[in-house]
Amino acid sequence: MALRFAILGLLLDGPSSGYDLARRFAEVIGAYAWDAKHSQIYPELRGLEEEGLIEVAARGARGRTAYRCTAEGLAELRGWLTTPPESRGGVRNEHALRLFLLPALDHEDAIEVLRHTEAAATAQAERLSQEVLRLQEATGAASGGPLGLTAQYGIGSFRATAQWARSAMDQVAVDARAGRWPGDHPSRR
Amino acid sequence: MALRFAILGLLLDGPSSGYDLARRFAEVIGAYAWDAKHSQIYPELRGLEEEGLIEVAARGARGRTAYRCTAEGLAELRGWLTTPPESRGGVRNEHALRLFLLPALDHEDAIEVLRHTEAAATAQAERLSQEVLRLQEATGAASGGPLGLTAQYGIGSFRATAQWARSAMDQVAVDARAGRWPGDHPSRR
DNA sequence: GATAACATGTAAGAGGTTACATGATTTC
DNA sequence: GAAATCATGTAACCTCTTACATGTTATC
């Protein structure tokens, strides 16, 4: 379901071909919010056109077909955005899973993994901060535009992760000293 | 790939049947880290057994088959945990996507959505805080055990989201007053 | 004896990835 | 003219969800 709305949203920035969309997924949004390959995009575009949510805006060389979002498409997207996701069921977050499984490692390895987590999250937050500055300059908007807002969200998440990792290292060390770290006793689990 | 490691990790807490695992996914871990249904779990258990990563620990009434993690299974899990995810490609986060698409809404609806986001994130953080307190009491560990650590991670993420949403509301308001909010001008996009 | 909970299984289909495949145009 | 890039398509395969299906044991 989400893919079609991602496409509708991207088409609001101007007519795009499947090829254009694939590039924007791969180069930009794929790193922040949602990813998709061309093999998924082209069939979806056909579906969206059949439903009247997008229409052909132009045909160019090499069989290029650019689409635009119709009024119906915009209405559909707005409807989806203003309906809160029912959710509450079924997180599927590999990062969180890895953290949850950390007690399978002995405390030294666990701390090592947390060190990596902390370093990676800090680096990501740093990278996005640069990105936001660049976007604010480029757009002139306080938010740095839609990408700026999303990037700011990413910064907050990564900083929270880094902070959590530091605190978790301490807690693992404390538990390990007290002989309470599960991964140090694989036999009696 | 992740499912098999989730199962191996769960089996470290003691022998479990597919039914037991399904319940733990549905009632606990599914809300924090990873979810799976029994229709996925049973075939995976068969695969893991064929590969020697788990073995039958007991057979009980009603065809119940409990498995335990073998030494090979633990080694496999530890290998996966200590190998950093290559990632860098292909986020698939519906929440982030929704935030990214926010500029498709007029500024009033966008702020309304952000208000919801803020309220929901705050409530989740609150709920998890209670949970951590409970886990710390129950386990006697500073971390509150593996679930406690994962829950703390969740708290940090939700607080970051709530904070971001407050800041985003301000920025949308500023951009809207300056006539720079894209969703207020659907025609000239 | 009925009902709830335990326990496992299969099948159809959506969503997604990787790989294979093809051809047109631009650029050097 | 070769190579890179543009541009689209298909097929096999994996993961996951939903629904259908079946039988057993405990509890009231």
CSV table of C-alpha atoms in Angstrom, one decimal, chain A residues 35 37 82 110-111 140 161 163 173-174:
chain,number,residue,atom,x,y,z
A,35,ASP,CA,12.8,2.3,-1.2
A,37,LYS,CA,13.2,-0.8,-7.5
A,82,THR,CA,-4.8,12.1,7.4
A,110,ALA,CA,27.8,-7.1,23.4
A,111,ILE,CA,29.7,-3.9,24.4
A,140,GLY,CA,15.6,29.2,1.9
A,161,THR,CA,20.2,5.8,19.4
A,163,GLN,CA,22.6,8.1,23.6
A,173,ALA,CA,29.0,-3.6,32.4
A,174,VAL,CA,27.1,-3.4,35.7
